[in-house]
PDB file of C-alpha atoms (C1' of nucleotides) in Angstrom:
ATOM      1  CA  UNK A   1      32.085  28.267  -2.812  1.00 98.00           C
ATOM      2  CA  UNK A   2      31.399  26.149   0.196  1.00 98.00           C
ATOM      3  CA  UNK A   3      30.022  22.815  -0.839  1.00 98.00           C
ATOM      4  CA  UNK A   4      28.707  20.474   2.072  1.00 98.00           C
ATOM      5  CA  UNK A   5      27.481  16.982   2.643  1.00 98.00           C
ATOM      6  CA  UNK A   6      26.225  15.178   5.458  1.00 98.00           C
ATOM      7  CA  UNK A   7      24.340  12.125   6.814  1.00 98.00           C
ATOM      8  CA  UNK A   8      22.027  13.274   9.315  1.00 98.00           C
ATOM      9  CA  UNK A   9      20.292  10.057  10.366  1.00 98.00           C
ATOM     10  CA  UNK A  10      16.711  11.524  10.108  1.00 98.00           C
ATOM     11  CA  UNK A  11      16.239  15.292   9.517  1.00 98.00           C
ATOM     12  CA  UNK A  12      13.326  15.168  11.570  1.00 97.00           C
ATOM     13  CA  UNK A  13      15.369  14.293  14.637  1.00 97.00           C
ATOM     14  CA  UNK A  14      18.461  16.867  13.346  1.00 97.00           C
ATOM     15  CA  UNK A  15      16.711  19.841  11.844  1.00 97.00           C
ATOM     16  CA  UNK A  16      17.566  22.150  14.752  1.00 96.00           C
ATOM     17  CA  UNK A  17      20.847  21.044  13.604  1.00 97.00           C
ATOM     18  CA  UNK A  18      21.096  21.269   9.750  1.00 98.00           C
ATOM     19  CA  UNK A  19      19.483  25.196  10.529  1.00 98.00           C
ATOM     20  CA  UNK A  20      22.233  25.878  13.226  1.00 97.00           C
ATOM     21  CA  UNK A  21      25.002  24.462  10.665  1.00 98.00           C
ATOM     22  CA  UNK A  22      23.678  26.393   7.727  1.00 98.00           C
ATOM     23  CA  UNK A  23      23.701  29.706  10.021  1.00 98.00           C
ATOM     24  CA  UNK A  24      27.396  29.012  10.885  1.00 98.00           C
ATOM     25  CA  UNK A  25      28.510  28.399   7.740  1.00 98.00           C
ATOM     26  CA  UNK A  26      26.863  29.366   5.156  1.00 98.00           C
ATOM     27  CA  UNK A  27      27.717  26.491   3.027  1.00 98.00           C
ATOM     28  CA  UNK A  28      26.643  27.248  -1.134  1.00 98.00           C
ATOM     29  CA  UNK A  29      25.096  23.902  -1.156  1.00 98.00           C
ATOM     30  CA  UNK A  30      24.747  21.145   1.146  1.00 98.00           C
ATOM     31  CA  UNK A  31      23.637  17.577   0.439  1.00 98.00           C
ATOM     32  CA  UNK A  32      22.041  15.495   2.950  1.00 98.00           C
ATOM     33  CA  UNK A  33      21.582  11.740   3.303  1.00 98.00           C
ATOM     34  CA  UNK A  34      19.098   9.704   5.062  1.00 98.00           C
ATOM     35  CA  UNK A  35      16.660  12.315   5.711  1.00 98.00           C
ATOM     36  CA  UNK A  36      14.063   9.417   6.628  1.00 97.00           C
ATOM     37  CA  UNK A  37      11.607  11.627   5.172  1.00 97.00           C
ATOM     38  CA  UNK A  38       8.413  11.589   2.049  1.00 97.00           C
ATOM     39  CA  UNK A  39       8.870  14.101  -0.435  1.00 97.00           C
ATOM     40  CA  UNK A  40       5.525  15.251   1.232  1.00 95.00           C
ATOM     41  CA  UNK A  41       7.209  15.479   4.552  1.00 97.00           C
ATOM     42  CA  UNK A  42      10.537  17.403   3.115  1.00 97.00           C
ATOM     43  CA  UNK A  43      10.604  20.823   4.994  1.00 98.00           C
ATOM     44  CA  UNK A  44      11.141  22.783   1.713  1.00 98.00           C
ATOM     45  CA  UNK A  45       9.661  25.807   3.153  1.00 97.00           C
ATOM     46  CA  UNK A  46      11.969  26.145   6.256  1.00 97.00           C
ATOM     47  CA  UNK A  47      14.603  25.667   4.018  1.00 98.00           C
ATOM     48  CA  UNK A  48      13.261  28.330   1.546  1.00 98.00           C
ATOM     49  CA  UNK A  49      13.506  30.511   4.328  1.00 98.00           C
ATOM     50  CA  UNK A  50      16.870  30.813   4.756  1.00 98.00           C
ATOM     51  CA  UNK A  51      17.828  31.440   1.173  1.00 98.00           C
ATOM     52  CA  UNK A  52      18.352  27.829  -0.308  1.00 98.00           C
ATOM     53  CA  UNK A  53      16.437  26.219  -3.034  1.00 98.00           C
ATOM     54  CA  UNK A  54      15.726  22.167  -2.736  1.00 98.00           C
ATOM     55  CA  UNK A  55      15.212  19.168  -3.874  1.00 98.00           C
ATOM     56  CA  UNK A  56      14.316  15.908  -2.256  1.00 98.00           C
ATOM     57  CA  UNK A  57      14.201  12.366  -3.042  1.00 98.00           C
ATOM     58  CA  UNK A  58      12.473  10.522  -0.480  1.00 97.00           C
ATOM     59  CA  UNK A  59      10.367   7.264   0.272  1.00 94.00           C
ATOM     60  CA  UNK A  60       9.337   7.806   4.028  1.00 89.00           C
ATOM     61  CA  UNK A  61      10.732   5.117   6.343  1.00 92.00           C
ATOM     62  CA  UNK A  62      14.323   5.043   5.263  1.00 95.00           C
ATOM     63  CA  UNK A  63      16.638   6.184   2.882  1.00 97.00           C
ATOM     64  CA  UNK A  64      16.065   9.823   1.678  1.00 98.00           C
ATOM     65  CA  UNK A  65      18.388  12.153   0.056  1.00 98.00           C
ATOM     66  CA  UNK A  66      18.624  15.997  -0.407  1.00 98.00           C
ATOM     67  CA  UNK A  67      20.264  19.030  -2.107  1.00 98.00           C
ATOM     68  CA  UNK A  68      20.062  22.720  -0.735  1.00 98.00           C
ATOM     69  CA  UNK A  69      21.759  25.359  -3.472  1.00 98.00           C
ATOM     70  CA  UNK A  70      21.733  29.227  -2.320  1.00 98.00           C
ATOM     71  CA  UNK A  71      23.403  29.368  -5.890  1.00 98.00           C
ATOM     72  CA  UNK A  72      20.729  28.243  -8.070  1.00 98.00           C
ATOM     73  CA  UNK A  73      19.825  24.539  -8.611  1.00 98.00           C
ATOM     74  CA  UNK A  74      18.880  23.390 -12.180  1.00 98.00           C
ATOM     75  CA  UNK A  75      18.171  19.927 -14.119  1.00 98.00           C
ATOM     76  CA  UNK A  76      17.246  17.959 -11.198  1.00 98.00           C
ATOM     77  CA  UNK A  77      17.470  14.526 -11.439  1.00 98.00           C
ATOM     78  CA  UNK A  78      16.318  11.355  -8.948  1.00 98.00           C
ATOM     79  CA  UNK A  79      18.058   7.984  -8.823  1.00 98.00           C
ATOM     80  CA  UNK A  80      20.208   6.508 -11.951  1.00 98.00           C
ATOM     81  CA  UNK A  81      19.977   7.579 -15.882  1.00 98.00           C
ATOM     82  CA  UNK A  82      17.689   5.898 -18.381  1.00 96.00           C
ATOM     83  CA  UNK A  83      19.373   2.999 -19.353  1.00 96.00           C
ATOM     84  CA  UNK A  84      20.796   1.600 -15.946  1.00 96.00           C
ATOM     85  CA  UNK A  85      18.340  -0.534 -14.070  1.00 96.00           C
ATOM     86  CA  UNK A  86      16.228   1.536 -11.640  1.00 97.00           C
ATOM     87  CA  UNK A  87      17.112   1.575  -8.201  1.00 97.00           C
ATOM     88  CA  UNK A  88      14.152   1.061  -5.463  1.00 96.00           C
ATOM     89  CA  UNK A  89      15.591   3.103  -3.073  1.00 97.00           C
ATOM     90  CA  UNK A  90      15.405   6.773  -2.508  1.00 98.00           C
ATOM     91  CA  UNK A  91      19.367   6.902  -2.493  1.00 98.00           C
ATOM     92  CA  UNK A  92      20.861   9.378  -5.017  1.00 98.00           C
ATOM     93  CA  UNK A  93      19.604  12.815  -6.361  1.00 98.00           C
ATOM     94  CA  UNK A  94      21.366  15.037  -9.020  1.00 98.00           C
ATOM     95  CA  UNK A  95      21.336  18.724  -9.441  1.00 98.00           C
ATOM     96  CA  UNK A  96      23.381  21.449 -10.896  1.00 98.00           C
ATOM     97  CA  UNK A  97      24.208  24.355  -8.245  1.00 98.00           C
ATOM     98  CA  UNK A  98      26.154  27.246  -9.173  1.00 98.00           C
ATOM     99  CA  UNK A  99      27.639  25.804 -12.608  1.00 98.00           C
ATOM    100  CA  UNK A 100      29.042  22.276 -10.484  1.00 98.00           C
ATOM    101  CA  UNK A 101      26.956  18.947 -11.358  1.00 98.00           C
ATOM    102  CA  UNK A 102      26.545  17.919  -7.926  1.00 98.00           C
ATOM    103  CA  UNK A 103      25.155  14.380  -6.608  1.00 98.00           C
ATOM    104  CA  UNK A 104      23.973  13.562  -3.257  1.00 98.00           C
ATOM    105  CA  UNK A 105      24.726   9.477  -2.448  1.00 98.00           C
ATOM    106  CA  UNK A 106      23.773   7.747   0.320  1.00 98.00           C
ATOM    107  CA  UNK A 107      25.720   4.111  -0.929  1.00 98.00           C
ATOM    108  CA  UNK A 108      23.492   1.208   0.075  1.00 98.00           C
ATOM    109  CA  UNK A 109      25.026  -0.538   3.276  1.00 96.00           C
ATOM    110  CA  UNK A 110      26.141  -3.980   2.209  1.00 96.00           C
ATOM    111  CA  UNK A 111      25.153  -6.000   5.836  1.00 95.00           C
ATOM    112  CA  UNK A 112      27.782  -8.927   5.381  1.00 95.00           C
ATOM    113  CA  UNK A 113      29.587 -10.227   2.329  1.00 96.00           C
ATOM    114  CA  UNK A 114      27.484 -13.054   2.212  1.00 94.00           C
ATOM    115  CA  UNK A 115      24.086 -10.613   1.929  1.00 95.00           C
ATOM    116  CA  UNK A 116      21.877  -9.789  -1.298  1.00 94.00           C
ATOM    117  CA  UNK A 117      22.413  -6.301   0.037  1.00 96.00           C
ATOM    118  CA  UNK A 118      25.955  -6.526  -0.330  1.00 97.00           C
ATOM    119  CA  UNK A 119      25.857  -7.505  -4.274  1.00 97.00           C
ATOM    120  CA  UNK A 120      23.255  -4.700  -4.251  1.00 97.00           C
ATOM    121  CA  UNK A 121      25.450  -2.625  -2.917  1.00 98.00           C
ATOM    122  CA  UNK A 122      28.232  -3.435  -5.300  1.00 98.00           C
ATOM    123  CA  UNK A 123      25.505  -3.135  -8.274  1.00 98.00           C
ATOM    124  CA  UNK A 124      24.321   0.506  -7.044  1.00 98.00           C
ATOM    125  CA  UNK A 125      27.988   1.436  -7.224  1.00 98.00           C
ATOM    126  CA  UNK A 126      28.553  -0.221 -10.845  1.00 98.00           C
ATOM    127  CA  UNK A 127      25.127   1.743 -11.919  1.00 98.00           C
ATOM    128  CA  UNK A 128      26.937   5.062 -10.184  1.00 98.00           C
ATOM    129  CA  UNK A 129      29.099   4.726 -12.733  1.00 98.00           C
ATOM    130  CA  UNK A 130      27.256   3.915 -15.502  1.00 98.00           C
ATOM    131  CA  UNK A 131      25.239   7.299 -14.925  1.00 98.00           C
ATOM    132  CA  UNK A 132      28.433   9.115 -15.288  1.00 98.00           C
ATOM    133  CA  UNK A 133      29.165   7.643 -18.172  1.00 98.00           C
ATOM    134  CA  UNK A 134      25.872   8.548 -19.580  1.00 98.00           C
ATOM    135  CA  UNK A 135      25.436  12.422 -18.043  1.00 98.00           C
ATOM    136  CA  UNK A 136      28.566  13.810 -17.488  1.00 97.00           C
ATOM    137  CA  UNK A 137      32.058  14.561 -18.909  1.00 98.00           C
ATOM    138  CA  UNK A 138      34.789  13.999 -16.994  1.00 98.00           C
ATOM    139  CA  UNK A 139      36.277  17.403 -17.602  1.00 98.00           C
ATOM    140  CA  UNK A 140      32.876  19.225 -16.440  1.00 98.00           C
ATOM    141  CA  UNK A 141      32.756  20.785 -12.955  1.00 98.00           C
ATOM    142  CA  UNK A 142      31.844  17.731 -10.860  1.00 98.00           C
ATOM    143  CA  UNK A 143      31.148  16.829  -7.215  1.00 98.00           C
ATOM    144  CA  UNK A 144      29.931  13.307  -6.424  1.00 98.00           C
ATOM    145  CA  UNK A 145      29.119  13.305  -2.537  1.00 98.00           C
ATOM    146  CA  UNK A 146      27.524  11.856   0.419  1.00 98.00           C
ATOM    147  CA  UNK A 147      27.780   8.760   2.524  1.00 98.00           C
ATOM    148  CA  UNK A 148      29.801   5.809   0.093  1.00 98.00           C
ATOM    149  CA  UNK A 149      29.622   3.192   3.122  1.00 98.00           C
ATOM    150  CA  UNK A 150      32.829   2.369   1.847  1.00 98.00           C
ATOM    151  CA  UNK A 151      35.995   3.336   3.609  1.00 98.00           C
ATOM    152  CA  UNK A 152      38.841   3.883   0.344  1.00 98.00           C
ATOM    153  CA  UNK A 153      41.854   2.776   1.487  1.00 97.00           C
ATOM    154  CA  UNK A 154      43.145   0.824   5.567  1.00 97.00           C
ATOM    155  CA  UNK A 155      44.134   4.487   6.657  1.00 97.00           C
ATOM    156  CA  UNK A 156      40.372   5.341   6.773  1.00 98.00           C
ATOM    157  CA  UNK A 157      39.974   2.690   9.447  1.00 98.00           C
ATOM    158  CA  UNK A 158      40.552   2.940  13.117  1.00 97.00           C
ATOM    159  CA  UNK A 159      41.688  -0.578  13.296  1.00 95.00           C
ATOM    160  CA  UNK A 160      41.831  -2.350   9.971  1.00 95.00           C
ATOM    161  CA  UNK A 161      42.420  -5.831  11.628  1.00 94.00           C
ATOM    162  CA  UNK A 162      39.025  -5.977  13.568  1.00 94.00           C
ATOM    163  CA  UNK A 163      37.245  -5.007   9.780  1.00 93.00           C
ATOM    164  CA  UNK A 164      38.514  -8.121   7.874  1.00 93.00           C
ATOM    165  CA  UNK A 165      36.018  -9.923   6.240  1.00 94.00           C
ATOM    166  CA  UNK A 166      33.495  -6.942   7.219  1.00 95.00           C
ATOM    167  CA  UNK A 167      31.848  -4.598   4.589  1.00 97.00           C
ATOM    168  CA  UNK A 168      32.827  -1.003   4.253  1.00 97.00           C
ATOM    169  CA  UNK A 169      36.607  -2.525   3.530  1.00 97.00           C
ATOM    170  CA  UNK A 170      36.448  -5.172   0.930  1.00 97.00           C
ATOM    171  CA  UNK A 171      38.332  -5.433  -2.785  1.00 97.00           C
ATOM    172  CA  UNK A 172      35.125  -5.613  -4.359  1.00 98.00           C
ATOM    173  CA  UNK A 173      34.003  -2.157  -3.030  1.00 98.00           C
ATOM    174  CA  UNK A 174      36.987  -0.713  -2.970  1.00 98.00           C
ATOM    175  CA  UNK A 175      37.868  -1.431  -6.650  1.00 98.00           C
ATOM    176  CA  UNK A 176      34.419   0.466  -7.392  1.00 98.00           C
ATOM    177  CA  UNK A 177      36.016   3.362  -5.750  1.00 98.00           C
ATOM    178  CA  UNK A 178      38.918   2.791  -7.780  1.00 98.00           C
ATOM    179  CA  UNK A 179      36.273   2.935 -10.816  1.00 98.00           C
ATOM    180  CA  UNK A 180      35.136   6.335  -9.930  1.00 98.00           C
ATOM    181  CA  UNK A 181      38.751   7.617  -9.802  1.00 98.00           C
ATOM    182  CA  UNK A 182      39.342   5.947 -13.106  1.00 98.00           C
ATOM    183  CA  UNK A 183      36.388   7.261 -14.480  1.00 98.00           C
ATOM    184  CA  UNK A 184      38.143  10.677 -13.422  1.00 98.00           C
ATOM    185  CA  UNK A 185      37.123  11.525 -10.004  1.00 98.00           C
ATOM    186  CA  UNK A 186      39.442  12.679  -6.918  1.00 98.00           C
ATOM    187  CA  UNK A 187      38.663  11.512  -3.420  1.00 98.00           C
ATOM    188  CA  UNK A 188      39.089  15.696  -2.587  1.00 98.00           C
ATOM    189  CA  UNK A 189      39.748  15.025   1.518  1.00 98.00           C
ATOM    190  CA  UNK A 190      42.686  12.494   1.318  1.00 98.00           C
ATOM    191  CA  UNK A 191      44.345  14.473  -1.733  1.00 98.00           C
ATOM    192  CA  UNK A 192      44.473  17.554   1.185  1.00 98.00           C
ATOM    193  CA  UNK A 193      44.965  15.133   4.498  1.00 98.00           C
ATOM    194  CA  UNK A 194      47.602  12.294   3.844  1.00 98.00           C
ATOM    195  CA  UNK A 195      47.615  11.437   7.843  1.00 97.00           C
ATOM    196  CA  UNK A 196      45.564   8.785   9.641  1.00 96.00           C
ATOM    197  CA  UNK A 197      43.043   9.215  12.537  1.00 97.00           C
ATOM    198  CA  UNK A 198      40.836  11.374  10.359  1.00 98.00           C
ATOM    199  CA  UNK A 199      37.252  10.226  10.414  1.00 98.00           C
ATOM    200  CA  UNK A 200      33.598  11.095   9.378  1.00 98.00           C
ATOM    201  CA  UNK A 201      31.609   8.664  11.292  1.00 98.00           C
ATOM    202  CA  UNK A 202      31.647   6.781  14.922  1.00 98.00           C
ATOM    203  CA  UNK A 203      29.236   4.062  15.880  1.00 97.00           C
ATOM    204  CA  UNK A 204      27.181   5.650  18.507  1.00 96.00           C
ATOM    205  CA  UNK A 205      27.819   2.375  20.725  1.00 95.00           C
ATOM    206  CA  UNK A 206      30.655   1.989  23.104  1.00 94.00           C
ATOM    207  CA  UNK A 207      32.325   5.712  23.482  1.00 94.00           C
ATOM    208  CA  UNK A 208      33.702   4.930  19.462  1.00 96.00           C
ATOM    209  CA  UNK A 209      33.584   8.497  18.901  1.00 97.00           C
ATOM    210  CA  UNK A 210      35.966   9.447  22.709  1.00 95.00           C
ATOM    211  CA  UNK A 211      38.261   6.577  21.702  1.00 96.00           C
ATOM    212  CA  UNK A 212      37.943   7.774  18.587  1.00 96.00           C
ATOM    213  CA  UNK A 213      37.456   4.453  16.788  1.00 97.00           C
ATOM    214  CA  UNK A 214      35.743   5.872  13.547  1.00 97.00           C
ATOM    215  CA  UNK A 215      35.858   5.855   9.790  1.00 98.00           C
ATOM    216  CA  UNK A 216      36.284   7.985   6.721  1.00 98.00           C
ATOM    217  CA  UNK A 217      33.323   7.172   4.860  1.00 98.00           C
ATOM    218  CA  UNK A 218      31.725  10.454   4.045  1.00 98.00           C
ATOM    219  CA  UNK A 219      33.219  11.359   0.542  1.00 98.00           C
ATOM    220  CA  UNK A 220      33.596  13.997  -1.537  1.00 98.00           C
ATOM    221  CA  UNK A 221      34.678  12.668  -5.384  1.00 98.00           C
ATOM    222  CA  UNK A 222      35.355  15.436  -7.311  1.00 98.00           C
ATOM    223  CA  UNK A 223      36.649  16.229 -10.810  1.00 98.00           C
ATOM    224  CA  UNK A 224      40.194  17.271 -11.546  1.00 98.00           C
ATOM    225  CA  UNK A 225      38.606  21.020 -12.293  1.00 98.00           C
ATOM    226  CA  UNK A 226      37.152  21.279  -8.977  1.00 98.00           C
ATOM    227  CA  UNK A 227      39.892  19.601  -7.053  1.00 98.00           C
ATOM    228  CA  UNK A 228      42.628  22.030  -8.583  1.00 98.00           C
ATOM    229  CA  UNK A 229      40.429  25.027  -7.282  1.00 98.00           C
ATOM    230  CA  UNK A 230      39.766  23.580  -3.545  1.00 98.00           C
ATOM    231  CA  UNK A 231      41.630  25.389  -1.438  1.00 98.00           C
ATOM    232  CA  UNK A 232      40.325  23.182   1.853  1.00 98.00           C
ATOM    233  CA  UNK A 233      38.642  20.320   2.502  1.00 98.00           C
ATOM    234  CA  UNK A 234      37.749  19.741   6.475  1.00 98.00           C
ATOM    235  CA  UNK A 235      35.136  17.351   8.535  1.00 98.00           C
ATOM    236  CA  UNK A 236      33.161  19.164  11.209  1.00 98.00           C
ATOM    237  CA  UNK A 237      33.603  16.795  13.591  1.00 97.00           C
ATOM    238  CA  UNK A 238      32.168  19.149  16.469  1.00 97.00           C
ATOM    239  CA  UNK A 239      28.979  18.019  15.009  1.00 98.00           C
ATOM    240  CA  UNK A 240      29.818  14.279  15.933  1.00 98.00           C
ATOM    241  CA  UNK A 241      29.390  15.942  19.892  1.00 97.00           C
ATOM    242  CA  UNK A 242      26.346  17.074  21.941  1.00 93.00           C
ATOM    243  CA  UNK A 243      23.733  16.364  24.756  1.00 90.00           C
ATOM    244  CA  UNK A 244      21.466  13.664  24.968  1.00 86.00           C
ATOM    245  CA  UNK A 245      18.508  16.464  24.523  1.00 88.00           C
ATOM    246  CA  UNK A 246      20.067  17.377  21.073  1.00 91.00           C
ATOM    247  CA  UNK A 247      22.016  14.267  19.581  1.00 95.00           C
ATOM    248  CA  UNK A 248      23.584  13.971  16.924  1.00 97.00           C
ATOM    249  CA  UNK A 249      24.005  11.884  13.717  1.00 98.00           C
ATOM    250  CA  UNK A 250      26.388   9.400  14.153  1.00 98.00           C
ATOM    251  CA  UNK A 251      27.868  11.012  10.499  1.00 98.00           C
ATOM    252  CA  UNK A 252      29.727  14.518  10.798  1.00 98.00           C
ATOM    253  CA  UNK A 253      29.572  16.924   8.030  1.00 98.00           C
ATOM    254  CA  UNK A 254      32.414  17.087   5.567  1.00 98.00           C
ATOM    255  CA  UNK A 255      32.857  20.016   2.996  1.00 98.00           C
ATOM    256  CA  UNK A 256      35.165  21.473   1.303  1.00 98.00           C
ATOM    257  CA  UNK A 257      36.091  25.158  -0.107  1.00 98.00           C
ATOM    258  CA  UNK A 258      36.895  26.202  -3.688  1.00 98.00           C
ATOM    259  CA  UNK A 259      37.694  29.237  -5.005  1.00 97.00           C
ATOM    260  CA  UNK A 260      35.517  30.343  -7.797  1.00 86.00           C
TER     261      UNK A 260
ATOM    262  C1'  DA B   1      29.171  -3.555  34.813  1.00 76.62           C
ATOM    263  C1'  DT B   2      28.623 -10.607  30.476  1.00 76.62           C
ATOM    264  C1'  DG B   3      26.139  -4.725  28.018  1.00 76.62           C
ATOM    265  C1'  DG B   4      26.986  -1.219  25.361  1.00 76.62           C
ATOM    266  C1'  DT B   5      23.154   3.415  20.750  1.00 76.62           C
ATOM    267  C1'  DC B   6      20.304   5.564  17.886  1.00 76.62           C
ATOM    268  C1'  DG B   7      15.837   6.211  14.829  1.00 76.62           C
ATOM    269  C1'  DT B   8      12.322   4.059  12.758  1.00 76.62           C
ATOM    270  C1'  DT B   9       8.710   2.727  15.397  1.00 76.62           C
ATOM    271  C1'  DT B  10       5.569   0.145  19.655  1.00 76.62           C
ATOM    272  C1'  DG B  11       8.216  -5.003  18.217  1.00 76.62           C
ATOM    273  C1'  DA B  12      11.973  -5.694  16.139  1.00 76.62           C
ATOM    274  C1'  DC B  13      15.074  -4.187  12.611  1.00 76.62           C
ATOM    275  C1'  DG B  14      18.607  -1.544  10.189  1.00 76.62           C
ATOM    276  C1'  DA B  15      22.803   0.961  10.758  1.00 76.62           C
TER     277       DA B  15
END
DNA sequence: ATGGTCGTTTGACGA
């Protein structure tokens, strides 16, 4: 199986994209972030066409999250269980594809540390967990993905000295990584790529992405079943390039291969 | 080169 995820900063402006990427590589599923888009406005039926299945949690504006499956997609499932607060945001969608539980994330921002959206942030991730805890074993066939807006660790930062006191890099978010882990979850990419320099986004200002001044932010959490059968894990970052008439995100996608 | 980029939008705002 080839399981995908990727922010694409508006599928309106990237569908030519997302259809050229699912015709090279025929990924099993794919889960999308900030598709910008109602549930109204999803194109199901272009997706339909090309063999996958989908479901969308949307709000318009902002926000927006999706699943493709060419290998079935059952029990889907919008934001957090019953029992955790609801979120407002359209920012996390469940759904099981091919016998894997798969969730598509798209971690709220965080702004500054001194931000409501930051303790947001650290409460969606908190309630992340709590829906694990609630719908899923740790031994089941798991893959937690998306856009965490948190880089794990210094080696998923260009230059870790220009991020202090920023988001993306604090204790407090990172220990809520450290709570997925605990909870029994494997950060797939770094357990296949120990080196630095490896990124999944650039900031489209400045030339980040030629110097490449990026992060690793794009995640794929997985549980110990899955990561024993990946056999790759890789970030597309081709997709980071292209002309002014086709941009694209400022996320590239990330996915990884397992054999089953 | 005292800015720099996108996408939402048509004035800023979020990332």
């Amino acid at each position: 199986m080839l399981l995908a995820t990727w922010n694409v900063n508006s599928l309106n402006a990237r569908l030519s994209r997302v259809e050229r990427w699912l015709a090279n590589f025929h990924p099993d599923v794919l889960c999308l972030q900030e598709t910008k888009l109602a549930d109204d406005a999803f194109p199901a039926l272009t997706f339909e066409a090309l063999g996958y299945e989908t479901f969308h949690h949307g709000e318009g504006r902002w926000n927006g999250v999706a699943i493709l499956s060419r290998v079935g997609l059952e029990d889907p499932q919008a934001g957090f269980a019953a029992g955790d607060e609801p979120d407002p945001d359209a920012r996390v969608a469940w759904a099981t594809c091919g016998g894997v539980r798969m969730a598509t994330c798209y971690v709220p921002n965080g702004r500054s540390l001194d931000h409501d959206h930051y303790h947001y942030k650290l409460s969606w991730l908190d309630r992340l967990r709590s829906t694990l805890d609630r719908t899923c074993e740790a031994s089941d066939d798991i893959v937690v993905c998306g856009d965490f807006n948190v880089a794990p660790a210094d080696i998923d930062v260009h230059d870790p000295t220009r991020f202090e006191g920023s988001t993306h890099v604090s204790a407090a978010e990172r220990d809520r990584l450290a709570a997925l882990v605990d909870w029994g979850l494997v950060d797939v990419f770094r357990e296949h790529h120990p080196e630095d320099g490896l990124f999944s986004w650039w900031d489209y200002r400045g030339g980040a992405f030629h110097k490449r001044e990026g992060m690793r932010i794009d995640l794929m959490m997985v549980s110990r079943s899955m990561a024993d059968a990946t056999s790759a894990v890789l970030i597309d970052r081709n997709e980071r390039k292209g002309p002014k008439n086709d941009p694209p995100s400022d996320h590239a996608p990330v996915f990884m291969i397992v054999e089953r």
